Coordinates of C-alpha atoms in Angstrom, one line a residue:
Chain A
M69 CA 23.1 -30.3 -16.8
K70 CA 22.2 -28.3 -19.9
R71 CA 19.0 -30.2 -20.3
K72 CA 18.1 -29.3 -16.8
D73 CA 18.8 -25.6 -17.6
I74 CA 16.4 -25.7 -20.5
A75 CA 13.8 -27.6 -18.4
G76 CA 14.2 -24.9 -15.7
L77 CA 13.6 -22.2 -18.3
V78 CA 10.5 -23.9 -19.7
L79 CA 9.2 -24.4 -16.2
A80 CA 9.8 -20.7 -15.3
G81 CA 8.0 -19.7 -18.5
A82 CA 5.1 -21.9 -17.7
I83 CA 4.8 -20.3 -14.2
A84 CA 4.9 -16.9 -15.8
A85 CA 2.2 -17.8 -18.3
L86 CA 0.1 -19.2 -15.5
S87 CA 0.5 -16.1 -13.3
L88 CA -0.4 -13.9 -16.3
T89 CA -3.6 -15.8 -16.9
S90 CA -4.5 -15.5 -13.3
L91 CA -3.9 -11.8 -13.6
G92 CA -6.1 -11.5 -16.6
G93 CA -8.6 -13.9 -15.0
C94 CA -10.1 -11.3 -12.8
S95 CA -13.4 -12.3 -14.5
S96 CA -16.1 -10.0 -15.8
K97 CA -17.9 -9.8 -12.5
E98 CA -18.4 -6.4 -11.0
T99 CA -15.7 -5.7 -8.4
L100 CA -15.8 -3.5 -5.4
H101 CA -12.4 -2.2 -4.4
I102 CA -12.2 -1.5 -0.7
Y103 CA -9.3 0.4 0.8
S104 CA -9.5 0.3 4.5
W105 CA -7.8 -0.5 7.9
A106 CA -6.7 -4.1 8.4
D107 CA -9.4 -6.5 9.6
N108 CA -12.1 -3.9 9.6
F109 CA -15.0 -6.1 8.8
D110 CA -16.5 -9.5 9.7
E111 CA -15.3 -11.9 6.9
D112 CA -18.6 -13.6 6.6
V113 CA -20.5 -10.4 6.1
L114 CA -18.2 -9.6 3.1
K115 CA -18.7 -13.0 1.7
D116 CA -22.4 -12.8 2.0
F117 CA -22.4 -9.5 0.1
E118 CA -20.3 -11.1 -2.7
N119 CA -22.8 -14.0 -3.0
K120 CA -25.9 -12.0 -2.7
Y121 CA -25.1 -9.6 -5.5
N122 CA -22.8 -11.8 -7.4
V123 CA -19.8 -9.5 -7.2
D124 CA -16.2 -9.7 -6.1
I125 CA -14.6 -7.6 -3.3
T126 CA -10.9 -6.7 -3.2
Y127 CA -9.6 -5.5 0.1
D128 CA -6.4 -3.5 0.6
N129 CA -5.0 -2.0 3.8
Y130 CA -3.5 1.2 4.9
A131 CA -2.1 1.9 8.4
N132 CA -3.0 5.5 8.9
N133 CA -5.1 8.4 7.5
E134 CA -2.1 10.1 6.1
D135 CA -1.1 7.1 4.0
L136 CA -4.7 7.1 2.7
L137 CA -4.6 10.8 1.9
A138 CA -1.3 10.5 0.1
K139 CA -2.5 7.6 -2.1
I140 CA -5.8 9.3 -3.0
K141 CA -4.3 12.6 -3.6
A142 CA -1.6 11.2 -5.9
G143 CA -4.5 10.0 -8.0
G144 CA -3.7 6.4 -7.0
G145 CA -7.3 5.7 -7.0
G146 CA -8.9 2.7 -8.4
Y147 CA -10.6 2.3 -5.1
D148 CA -14.4 2.5 -4.7
L149 CA -14.8 2.7 -1.0
I150 CA -12.4 4.2 1.6
Q151 CA -12.7 4.6 5.4
P152 CA -11.2 7.9 6.5
S153 CA -11.4 9.1 10.1
D154 CA -13.4 12.1 11.1
Y155 CA -10.8 14.8 10.6
M156 CA -9.6 13.2 7.4
V157 CA -13.1 13.3 6.0
A158 CA -13.0 17.1 6.5
T159 CA -9.5 17.3 4.9
M160 CA -10.6 15.3 1.9
I161 CA -13.8 17.3 1.4
K162 CA -11.6 20.5 1.5
N163 CA -9.3 19.0 -1.2
Q164 CA -12.3 17.8 -3.3
L165 CA -11.2 14.2 -3.1
L166 CA -14.7 12.7 -2.3
E167 CA -17.8 12.0 -4.3
P168 CA -21.1 13.2 -2.8
L169 CA -23.2 10.2 -1.7
D170 CA -26.4 9.5 -3.4
M171 CA -28.7 8.9 -0.5
N172 CA -31.4 7.4 -2.8
N173 CA -29.2 4.4 -3.0
I174 CA -28.7 4.3 0.7
P175 CA -32.2 4.3 2.3
N176 CA -30.8 2.4 5.3
F177 CA -29.0 5.6 6.3
A178 CA -32.2 6.3 8.2
N179 CA -31.1 3.5 10.7
I180 CA -28.1 5.5 11.9
Q181 CA -28.4 6.8 15.5
E182 CA -29.4 10.5 15.5
S183 CA -26.3 11.4 17.6
L184 CA -24.0 10.2 14.9
K185 CA -25.8 11.9 12.0
N186 CA -24.9 15.3 10.7
P187 CA -21.4 15.3 12.3
A188 CA -19.4 18.6 12.5
Y189 CA -16.8 17.3 10.0
D190 CA -19.4 16.6 7.3
P191 CA -22.5 18.6 7.9
G192 CA -25.6 16.9 6.4
N193 CA -23.7 13.7 5.6
K194 CA -23.0 14.8 2.1
Y195 CA -19.9 12.8 1.7
S196 CA -19.6 10.3 4.5
I197 CA -21.5 8.0 6.8
V198 CA -20.1 6.9 10.2
Y199 CA -18.9 3.3 10.3
M200 CA -17.3 3.1 13.7
S201 CA -17.2 5.5 16.5
G202 CA -15.7 5.7 20.0
V203 CA -15.0 8.0 22.8
T204 CA -11.7 8.6 24.5
G205 CA -12.2 8.0 28.2
I206 CA -10.3 6.8 31.2
A207 CA -9.6 3.1 31.6
Y208 CA -8.3 1.9 34.9
N209 CA -7.5 -1.3 36.8
K210 CA -9.6 -1.5 39.9
K211 CA -7.1 -3.8 41.5
Y212 CA -4.7 -0.9 41.9
V213 CA -7.0 2.1 41.6
K214 CA -9.4 2.2 44.5
D215 CA -10.6 5.8 44.4
K216 CA -13.7 6.8 42.5
I217 CA -12.6 7.8 39.0
D218 CA -14.8 10.4 37.2
S219 CA -12.6 13.3 36.2
W220 CA -9.5 13.8 34.0
E221 CA -8.1 15.3 37.3
D222 CA -7.7 11.8 38.6
L223 CA -4.9 11.1 36.1
W224 CA -2.8 13.7 38.1
N225 CA -3.2 11.7 41.3
P226 CA 0.3 11.1 42.6
A227 CA -0.7 7.6 43.8
Y228 CA -0.5 6.5 40.2
K229 CA 3.0 7.8 39.5
G230 CA 4.7 5.9 36.7
K231 CA 1.6 4.0 35.9
V232 CA -0.3 6.5 33.7
L233 CA -0.7 5.8 30.0
L234 CA -1.5 8.5 27.4
L235 CA -2.3 8.1 23.7
D236 CA 0.5 8.9 21.4
D237 CA -1.5 11.6 19.6
N238 CA -1.0 15.3 19.7
R239 CA -4.6 16.5 19.4
E240 CA -6.0 13.7 21.7
V241 CA -3.7 14.5 24.6
I242 CA -3.7 18.3 24.4
G243 CA -7.4 18.1 23.7
M244 CA -7.9 16.1 26.9
A245 CA -6.0 18.7 29.0
L246 CA -8.1 21.5 27.4
K247 CA -11.3 19.6 28.3
K248 CA -10.0 19.2 31.8
Q249 CA -9.8 23.0 32.1
G250 CA -13.3 23.4 30.7
H251 CA -12.3 24.5 27.1
S252 CA -13.1 23.0 23.7
N253 CA -10.8 20.2 22.6
S254 CA -10.1 22.2 19.5
S255 CA -9.3 25.5 21.0
T256 CA -7.5 28.0 18.9
N257 CA -6.8 30.3 21.8
E258 CA -3.0 30.1 22.4
G259 CA -3.4 31.1 26.1
E260 CA -5.7 28.2 26.7
I261 CA -3.5 25.8 24.8
K262 CA -0.4 27.0 26.8
S263 CA -2.2 26.6 30.1
A264 CA -3.3 23.1 29.1
V265 CA 0.2 22.1 28.1
D266 CA 1.7 23.5 31.4
D267 CA -0.8 21.3 33.2
L268 CA 0.3 18.3 31.1
K269 CA 4.0 19.0 32.0
K270 CA 3.0 18.5 35.6
L271 CA 1.6 15.1 34.6
L272 CA 4.7 14.0 32.8
P273 CA 6.6 12.5 35.8
S274 CA 3.6 10.1 36.2
V275 CA 3.5 9.0 32.6
L276 CA 4.7 5.5 31.9
A277 CA 4.4 5.9 28.1
F278 CA 2.8 7.7 25.2
D279 CA 1.4 4.8 23.3
T280 CA -1.4 4.1 20.8
D281 CA -0.5 0.9 19.1
T282 CA 0.3 -1.3 22.1
I283 CA -1.6 0.5 24.8
K284 CA -4.1 -2.4 25.0
Q285 CA -1.3 -4.9 25.9
K286 CA 0.1 -2.5 28.5
M287 CA -3.3 -2.3 30.2
I288 CA -3.9 -6.1 30.0
Q289 CA -0.5 -6.9 31.5
E290 CA -1.1 -4.3 34.2
E291 CA 2.1 -2.4 33.3
G292 CA -0.2 0.6 33.3
W293 CA -2.9 1.2 35.9
I294 CA -4.8 4.1 34.4
G295 CA -4.8 5.9 31.1
T296 CA -6.6 7.6 28.2
V297 CA -8.1 4.7 26.2
W298 CA -10.6 4.6 23.3
S299 CA -13.9 3.0 24.3
G300 CA -13.6 0.2 21.7
D301 CA -10.1 -0.6 22.9
A302 CA -11.4 -0.8 26.5
A303 CA -14.0 -3.3 25.4
F304 CA -11.1 -5.4 23.9
I305 CA -8.9 -5.0 27.0
V306 CA -11.6 -6.1 29.4
K307 CA -12.0 -9.5 27.5
D308 CA -8.5 -10.4 28.6
N309 CA -8.4 -8.5 31.9
P310 CA -11.8 -8.3 33.7
D311 CA -10.4 -5.9 36.3
I312 CA -10.5 -3.0 33.8
E313 CA -13.2 -0.3 34.2
Y314 CA -13.9 2.5 31.8
V315 CA -15.4 5.9 32.4
V316 CA -16.1 9.0 30.3
P317 CA -15.0 11.9 32.6
K318 CA -17.5 14.5 33.7
E319 CA -15.6 17.3 31.9
G320 CA -16.4 15.7 28.6
S321 CA -14.2 14.1 26.0
T322 CA -13.3 13.6 22.4
I323 CA -15.4 11.5 20.1
F324 CA -13.9 10.0 16.9
S325 CA -15.1 7.9 14.0
D326 CA -14.1 6.0 10.9
N327 CA -16.5 6.5 8.0
Y328 CA -17.6 5.2 4.7
A329 CA -16.7 7.5 1.8
I330 CA -16.3 7.2 -1.9
P331 CA -13.1 8.7 -3.5
K332 CA -13.5 11.1 -6.5
G333 CA -13.7 9.3 -9.8
A334 CA -14.5 5.9 -8.3
K335 CA -15.5 3.5 -11.1
N336 CA -18.1 1.6 -9.1
K337 CA -19.8 4.3 -7.2
E338 CA -23.2 2.7 -7.2
L339 CA -21.8 -0.6 -6.1
A340 CA -20.1 1.1 -3.2
E341 CA -23.4 2.7 -2.2
K342 CA -25.1 -0.6 -2.5
F343 CA -22.5 -2.0 -0.1
I344 CA -22.9 0.8 2.4
N345 CA -26.7 0.3 2.3
Y346 CA -26.2 -3.5 2.8
M347 CA -23.9 -2.9 5.8
L348 CA -26.5 -0.7 7.4
D349 CA -29.2 -3.4 7.3
P350 CA -29.9 -4.1 11.0
Q351 CA -29.2 -7.8 10.9
V352 CA -26.0 -7.5 8.8
S353 CA -24.9 -4.7 11.1
A354 CA -25.5 -6.7 14.2
K355 CA -23.5 -9.6 12.8
N356 CA -20.6 -7.3 11.7
Y357 CA -20.2 -5.4 15.0
E358 CA -20.4 -8.6 17.1
T359 CA -17.1 -9.6 15.4
V360 CA -15.5 -6.2 15.2
G361 CA -16.3 -5.4 18.8
Y362 CA -16.9 -1.7 18.4
S363 CA -20.0 0.3 18.9
D364 CA -22.8 -0.3 16.4
P365 CA -24.0 3.0 15.0
N366 CA -27.2 1.3 13.8
A367 CA -30.1 2.2 16.0
K368 CA -32.3 -0.6 14.6
A369 CA -29.7 -3.3 15.1
M370 CA -29.8 -3.6 18.9
P371 CA -32.5 -6.4 19.0
Y372 CA -30.3 -8.6 16.9
H373 CA -27.3 -8.3 19.2
S374 CA -26.2 -10.8 21.8
E375 CA -27.0 -10.0 25.4
A376 CA -23.3 -9.7 26.2
Y377 CA -22.9 -7.0 23.5
R378 CA -26.0 -5.1 24.6
N379 CA -25.0 -5.1 28.3
N380 CA -21.4 -3.9 27.5
H381 CA -21.1 -0.4 28.8
M382 CA -17.9 0.3 26.9
I383 CA -19.6 -0.5 23.6
N384 CA -22.9 1.2 24.4
L385 CA -22.2 4.5 26.0
T386 CA -25.1 6.2 27.7
E387 CA -26.9 9.2 26.1
D388 CA -25.5 11.4 28.9
E389 CA -22.0 10.3 28.1
M390 CA -22.5 10.9 24.4
K391 CA -23.8 14.4 25.1
R392 CA -20.5 15.2 26.8
T393 CA -18.4 14.4 23.7
E394 CA -17.0 16.7 21.1
W395 CA -15.4 16.0 17.7
L396 CA -11.9 17.3 17.1
G397 CA -12.4 20.3 14.8
D398 CA -10.1 21.8 12.2
V399 CA -7.8 24.3 14.0
G400 CA -6.3 25.7 10.9
S401 CA -2.9 27.3 11.3
T402 CA -3.0 26.8 15.1
L403 CA -2.0 23.2 14.4
Q404 CA 1.5 24.5 14.3
V405 CA 1.1 25.6 17.9
Y406 CA -0.2 22.2 18.8
D407 CA 2.8 20.6 17.0
R408 CA 5.3 22.7 18.8
Y409 CA 3.9 22.0 22.2
W410 CA 3.6 18.4 21.4
T411 CA 7.3 18.2 20.6
E412 CA 8.1 19.9 23.8
L413 CA 6.0 17.5 25.8
K414 CA 7.4 14.4 24.2
S415 CA 11.0 15.6 24.6
G416 CA 10.2 16.2 28.2
R417 CA 11.1 19.9 28.2
Chain B
M113 CA 50.7 -19.3 12.5
K114 CA 47.5 -17.6 13.6
K115 CA 47.5 -13.9 14.5
K116 CA 45.7 -13.1 17.7
S117 CA 43.4 -10.2 17.7
H118 CA 42.8 -7.8 20.6
P119 CA 40.3 -9.3 23.1
L120 CA 38.3 -6.0 23.0
L121 CA 37.7 -6.6 19.3
G122 CA 36.0 -9.9 20.1
I123 CA 33.8 -8.3 22.7
H124 CA 32.9 -5.6 20.1
S125 CA 31.9 -8.1 17.5
L126 CA 29.8 -10.0 20.1
L127 CA 27.9 -6.9 21.0
L128 CA 27.5 -6.1 17.4
M129 CA 25.9 -9.5 16.7
I130 CA 23.6 -9.1 19.7
F131 CA 22.6 -5.7 18.5
I132 CA 21.7 -6.9 15.1
Y133 CA 20.2 -10.2 15.8
V134 CA 18.3 -10.0 19.1
P135 CA 15.3 -8.1 17.7
I136 CA 14.9 -10.6 14.9
L137 CA 15.4 -13.5 17.4
L138 CA 12.7 -12.0 19.6
I139 CA 10.2 -12.0 16.8
V140 CA 11.0 -15.7 16.0
V141 CA 10.7 -16.7 19.7
Y142 CA 7.4 -14.9 20.2
S143 CA 5.9 -16.5 17.1
F144 CA 6.0 -19.7 19.0
N145 CA 4.7 -18.2 22.3
N146 CA 1.4 -19.6 23.5
T147 CA -0.3 -16.3 24.3
R148 CA -2.0 -13.6 22.3
L149 CA -0.4 -10.9 24.4
S150 CA 3.3 -11.1 23.6
G151 CA 5.1 -10.4 26.9
D152 CA 5.8 -13.4 29.0
W153 CA 6.6 -16.9 27.8
K154 CA 3.6 -19.1 28.1
G155 CA 4.7 -22.3 26.4
F156 CA 5.4 -23.5 22.9
T157 CA 2.8 -23.6 20.1
F158 CA 2.4 -23.8 16.4
D159 CA -1.1 -22.3 16.5
W160 CA -0.1 -19.0 15.0
Y161 CA 1.4 -20.7 12.0
I162 CA -1.8 -22.7 11.5
S163 CA -4.2 -19.8 11.9
L164 CA -1.9 -17.8 9.5
F165 CA -2.5 -20.3 6.7
K166 CA -6.3 -20.2 7.3
D167 CA -6.4 -16.5 6.9
R168 CA -7.9 -15.5 3.6
H169 CA -6.2 -12.1 3.5
V170 CA -2.7 -13.5 4.3
M171 CA -3.1 -16.1 1.6
E172 CA -4.2 -13.4 -0.9
A173 CA -1.2 -11.2 0.1
L174 CA 1.1 -14.3 -0.3
A175 CA -0.3 -15.0 -3.7
N176 CA 0.2 -11.4 -4.7
S177 CA 3.7 -11.4 -3.5
L178 CA 4.6 -14.6 -5.3
T179 CA 3.0 -13.5 -8.5
V180 CA 4.9 -10.3 -8.5
A181 CA 8.2 -11.9 -7.5
V182 CA 8.0 -14.7 -10.1
I183 CA 7.1 -12.5 -13.0
S184 CA 9.4 -9.6 -12.1
T185 CA 12.3 -12.0 -11.5
I186 CA 11.9 -13.7 -14.8
V187 CA 11.7 -10.4 -16.8
A188 CA 14.4 -8.7 -14.7
T189 CA 16.8 -11.7 -15.1
L190 CA 16.3 -11.7 -18.9
L191 CA 16.8 -7.9 -19.2
G192 CA 19.6 -7.7 -16.7
T193 CA 21.5 -10.5 -18.4
L194 CA 21.0 -9.1 -21.8
A195 CA 22.2 -5.7 -20.6
A196 CA 25.3 -7.2 -19.1
L197 CA 26.1 -9.0 -22.3
S198 CA 25.6 -6.0 -24.6
L199 CA 27.5 -3.6 -22.4
R200 CA 30.4 -5.9 -22.1
N201 CA 31.7 -4.9 -25.4
L202 CA 31.5 -1.2 -24.8
G203 CA 34.7 0.9 -24.8
K204 CA 36.2 1.7 -21.4
R205 CA 35.0 5.3 -21.2
F206 CA 31.4 4.4 -21.8
K207 CA 31.5 1.3 -19.7
G208 CA 32.2 3.1 -16.5
G209 CA 29.3 5.5 -17.1
M210 CA 26.9 2.8 -18.1
N211 CA 27.9 0.6 -15.1
G212 CA 27.2 3.5 -12.8
L213 CA 23.8 4.1 -14.4
M214 CA 22.8 0.5 -14.1
Y215 CA 24.0 0.4 -10.5
L216 CA 22.1 3.6 -9.6
P217 CA 18.7 1.9 -8.7
V218 CA 20.5 -0.1 -6.1
I219 CA 21.8 3.0 -4.4
I220 CA 18.9 5.4 -4.9
P221 CA 16.7 5.6 -1.8
D222 CA 13.6 3.4 -2.1
I223 CA 11.3 6.3 -1.3
I224 CA 12.5 8.3 -4.3
M225 CA 12.3 5.3 -6.6
G226 CA 8.7 4.7 -5.4
L227 CA 7.7 8.3 -5.6
S228 CA 9.1 8.8 -9.1
L229 CA 7.5 5.7 -10.4
L230 CA 4.2 6.8 -8.9
V231 CA 4.4 10.2 -10.6
L232 CA 5.3 8.4 -13.9
F233 CA 2.4 6.1 -13.7
N234 CA 0.0 8.9 -13.0
Q235 CA 1.4 11.0 -15.9
M236 CA 0.8 8.1 -18.2
H237 CA -2.6 7.3 -16.8
I238 CA -1.7 3.8 -16.0
P239 CA -4.0 2.5 -13.3
L240 CA -2.2 1.3 -10.2
G241 CA -2.4 -2.4 -9.5
K242 CA -0.4 -5.6 -9.8
A243 CA 1.0 -4.5 -13.2
T244 CA 2.5 -1.3 -11.8
V245 CA 4.0 -3.2 -8.8
I246 CA 5.6 -5.7 -11.2
I247 CA 7.0 -3.0 -13.4
A248 CA 8.5 -1.3 -10.4
H249 CA 10.0 -4.5 -9.1
I250 CA 11.5 -5.2 -12.5
T251 CA 13.1 -1.8 -12.5
F252 CA 15.1 -2.3 -9.3
S253 CA 15.7 -6.1 -9.6
M254 CA 17.3 -5.7 -13.0
S255 CA 20.2 -3.8 -11.5
Y256 CA 21.0 -6.7 -9.1
V257 CA 21.1 -9.2 -12.0
Y258 CA 23.2 -6.9 -14.1
V259 CA 25.8 -6.4 -11.4
V260 CA 26.1 -10.1 -10.6
V261 CA 26.3 -11.2 -14.2
T262 CA 28.7 -8.4 -15.2
A263 CA 31.1 -9.5 -12.4
R264 CA 30.8 -13.1 -13.7
L265 CA 31.6 -12.0 -17.3
A266 CA 34.6 -10.0 -16.2
G267 CA 35.9 -12.9 -14.3
M268 CA 35.8 -15.4 -17.1
G269 CA 37.8 -13.6 -19.8
R270 CA 37.5 -14.1 -23.5
Q271 CA 40.0 -16.9 -24.3
L272 CA 37.4 -19.7 -24.4
E273 CA 35.1 -17.8 -26.6
E274 CA 37.9 -16.9 -29.0
A275 CA 39.0 -20.5 -29.0
A276 CA 35.4 -21.5 -29.9
S277 CA 35.2 -19.2 -32.9
D278 CA 38.7 -20.3 -34.0
L279 CA 37.3 -23.8 -34.1
G280 CA 34.5 -22.8 -36.3
A281 CA 31.6 -22.3 -33.9
S282 CA 29.0 -19.7 -35.0
R283 CA 28.3 -16.8 -32.8
W284 CA 25.1 -18.4 -31.5
Q285 CA 26.9 -21.7 -30.9
T286 CA 29.7 -19.9 -29.0
F287 CA 27.1 -18.2 -26.9
R288 CA 25.0 -21.2 -26.3
H289 CA 27.8 -23.7 -25.5
V290 CA 30.6 -21.5 -24.1
T291 CA 29.4 -18.2 -22.7
L292 CA 26.0 -19.2 -21.3
P293 CA 27.2 -22.2 -19.3
Q294 CA 30.0 -20.1 -17.8
I295 CA 27.8 -17.3 -16.7
S296 CA 24.8 -19.4 -15.7
P297 CA 25.8 -19.5 -12.0
G298 CA 25.8 -15.7 -12.1
I299 CA 22.4 -15.6 -13.8
I300 CA 20.9 -18.0 -11.2
S301 CA 22.3 -16.2 -8.3
G302 CA 21.2 -12.8 -9.8
A303 CA 17.7 -14.3 -10.2
L304 CA 17.6 -15.5 -6.6
I305 CA 18.7 -12.1 -5.3
A306 CA 16.0 -10.4 -7.5
F307 CA 13.4 -12.7 -6.2
T308 CA 14.4 -12.0 -2.6
M309 CA 14.4 -8.2 -3.2
S310 CA 11.0 -8.4 -4.7
L311 CA 9.6 -10.5 -1.9
D312 CA 11.0 -8.2 0.8
D313 CA 10.3 -4.8 -0.8
F314 CA 7.9 -2.5 1.1
M315 CA 8.6 1.1 0.2
V316 CA 8.5 0.9 -3.6
S317 CA 5.4 -1.4 -3.6
F318 CA 3.7 0.8 -1.1
F319 CA 3.8 3.7 -3.5
V320 CA 2.7 2.0 -6.6
A321 CA 0.2 -0.6 -5.2
G322 CA -3.4 -0.3 -6.2
P323 CA -6.5 -2.5 -5.8
S324 CA -5.8 -6.2 -5.1
S325 CA -2.0 -5.8 -5.1
T326 CA -1.4 -5.8 -1.3
T327 CA 1.9 -7.7 -0.9
L328 CA 3.0 -9.4 2.3
P329 CA 5.2 -6.5 3.5
I330 CA 2.3 -4.1 2.9
Y331 CA -0.1 -6.4 4.7
I332 CA 2.2 -6.6 7.7
Y333 CA 2.5 -2.9 7.9
G334 CA -1.3 -2.5 7.9
Q335 CA -1.6 -5.1 10.6
V336 CA 0.9 -3.5 13.0
K337 CA -1.5 -0.7 13.5
R338 CA -4.0 -3.2 15.0
G339 CA -1.4 -4.3 17.6
I340 CA 1.3 -6.8 16.8
S341 CA -0.3 -10.2 16.9
P342 CA 1.6 -13.5 17.1
E343 CA 0.4 -14.3 13.6
I344 CA 2.4 -11.3 12.4
N345 CA 5.4 -12.6 14.2
A346 CA 4.9 -16.0 12.6
L347 CA 4.6 -14.4 9.2
C348 CA 7.8 -12.4 9.7
T349 CA 9.6 -15.5 10.8
L350 CA 8.6 -17.3 7.6
L351 CA 9.7 -14.3 5.5
I352 CA 13.1 -14.2 7.2
L353 CA 13.5 -17.9 6.7
V354 CA 12.7 -17.7 3.0
S355 CA 14.9 -14.6 2.4
V356 CA 17.9 -16.1 4.2
T357 CA 17.6 -19.4 2.3
L358 CA 17.4 -17.7 -1.0
I359 CA 20.4 -15.5 -0.3
L360 CA 22.4 -18.4 0.9
L361 CA 21.5 -20.3 -2.3
A362 CA 22.5 -17.2 -4.4
Q363 CA 25.9 -17.2 -2.5
F364 CA 26.3 -20.9 -3.3
F365 CA 25.7 -20.5 -7.0
L366 CA 28.0 -17.4 -7.2
N367 CA 30.9 -19.3 -5.6
R368 CA 30.3 -22.5 -7.5
G369 CA 32.9 -23.2 -10.2
K370 CA 34.9 -20.2 -9.3
G371 CA 37.8 -22.3 -8.5
Q372 CA 40.7 -20.4 -7.0
K373 CA 38.7 -17.2 -6.5
K374 CA 36.6 -18.1 -3.5
H375 CA 34.3 -16.4 -1.1
K376 CA 33.3 -13.6 -3.2
M377 CA 30.5 -11.7 -1.4
L378 CA 27.3 -10.6 -3.0
P379 CA 27.2 -6.9 -3.9
I380 CA 24.4 -6.1 -1.5

C-alpha cells in the first residue's frame, strides 16, 4: 500500500514535469495568436499558412463582441489578430484599443469589393478590413408563405400569426422597424424611434420568438415560417431546407460585418498583417469562404469559386440590394432610449 | 420500525429530481441523436463522439484542460495539505479565523475571484496564458483540499501520534508512518475534488485565459454562439461522466477507513 502511494507520487511528479516541458516547448517559431469566433476559418487554409511561412497559429474563441472588448480593455492582450464586428470596431477605435494597419504589408487589400471598402465605422480602413459581411433580410418558407414577399410590411401579415421570428437584438429589430417607416436604422430622433416601437408592438402577437442563436434550427424545422435572418444564415438554412427563400426588402436593411483588426500592443503585428494579406489572396479566399459559407468580400476570388457558390443568391447579393443597405451607426446616448424600448418590447408591455 | 413519510413529500422529491436532471438527460440523449438539427429523435449514433475526437480544436482544448487540471491539482494538493497540517496546531482563537480565510475562496463568487485575479495579473504585468490559468486554479482548488484534509485530521485525534513519539519515533517517522497513512484518503479525495473543480471551471478561467489556453468549458461557451451542435452535446456528456466519476471516487476515498462514522458528505 505504502509502496503504491510513493509510486503514485512519482508518477504524478512525472506527469507534472512532462506537462511543464510541453508548456515550455512552445518552440522558437514565430507564433500568430488569433482571438476570434469559434470555427471562423477553413482549417486547411490555416494549416497552409503555418507551413508556407513556417509559423504556428494559436486560436482562441470568444462568444460575443462584449467579451472581446472586456478582454482587450483589461489589457488581457497577448493576441495579434482579433475579429470585432462593425460597431465594435468603432468602439475600439474610440477607446484607442487598435493598431493602425500598415497597408504596405497588405497589398491584397486592393482585392476587396469597392462596396465593402471605406465603411462608415472605420473611414479609410485605417484600423480594420472586412472579413465577413451579411445583410439582414427576410427568410421565408414558400410552403407556407404563398404571397410575394418584398417588404418588411409582410411580417405584419396576420396570416403568419405565431410564425414570425425576430433576431434577439435590440438595434437589429428596432432598426428594421425604423427602415420600414423610411428612416435610418440608426435614428437618434426619439419620435421616430417611438413610432417604430409602437409599430413593433402591433407585431408582437405574431412573434413566435426573439432568437439569434437557434433561429436557423427554427426555420429548418419549420417552427417559424418567416423572419428576420442574416444572409449567411439563410444560405446555411437552405442547405437543410430547400423551401427557404431570402429577400432584402425594398425599404432597405442593415448590413453588418466581422473584421480583421490588430489590438494595441500586439507583439507580432507584421505577422498578423502577413496573415491578412495571405487571406486576401484570391485563391486562398475562395477556398476559405467555400467552407465558411458566408459572402466572399474578395472581388478577384469569384473565378475560383464553385458554380454552386457563385449562383447562390443568399451569398452573392445583387448590387441593387447592396445599395439598399446601411451600417448600424453609433447612436451615442440615444442607446439608452433603444435599451428602454427594447426591454418594453421583450417584456410584452 | 420504519417511519412513513407523507406521500406529498415523495411527489415533491420526484418533481425536484425531474427538475434537476431532465435538462442534463436531454443533452445526453441528444448527443446520440442521428441528426444535426437537435429536435426530433432520428435514431442512435456514435458519429458525434467520433467527429469530436477528430476535431483539432477540441483536442487542443482537452489538452489545455488536462494540463491545467493535472498541474494545479498537484500543487494545490501539496499546498492545501501542508496548510491543513500547519494550522492544525494553532490555538482555538486563531484557528477559527484561519479556517474561515481558507474556506473563503469556496464561497466567494467565481466572477469576483476571476476579476480580482485578472486585475492582479495586469498590475504585475504577467502575460495571460496557461500559467495564469494554472495559478488561478491552484488558488481555488487549494481550499477544497484544505477543507477535506482538515476534516480528516480532526477526526483522527492525536493518540496514535503521541503513542508513536512515546515509542521513540522521530517527528518525521511519526508523520511518515502514522499521520500520513491516516490522512491519505483525505488527501486523495481532496485531490480528486480539486481536479474536478479545475476541469469544470469556466468563470475564473474565462477571465484569466490568454493565447492558447482555451479550456474545454471556454471552448463550449464559444461554440454555443454558433448554434448548439450535437458534438457539443457529446462533449458535455463526456464532461459530466468524468466529473461524476471523479466525485464518486472522492466520496469513496473519504468514507474508506472511517469505520463507525459513515456517509460523511463532501463539503461542496
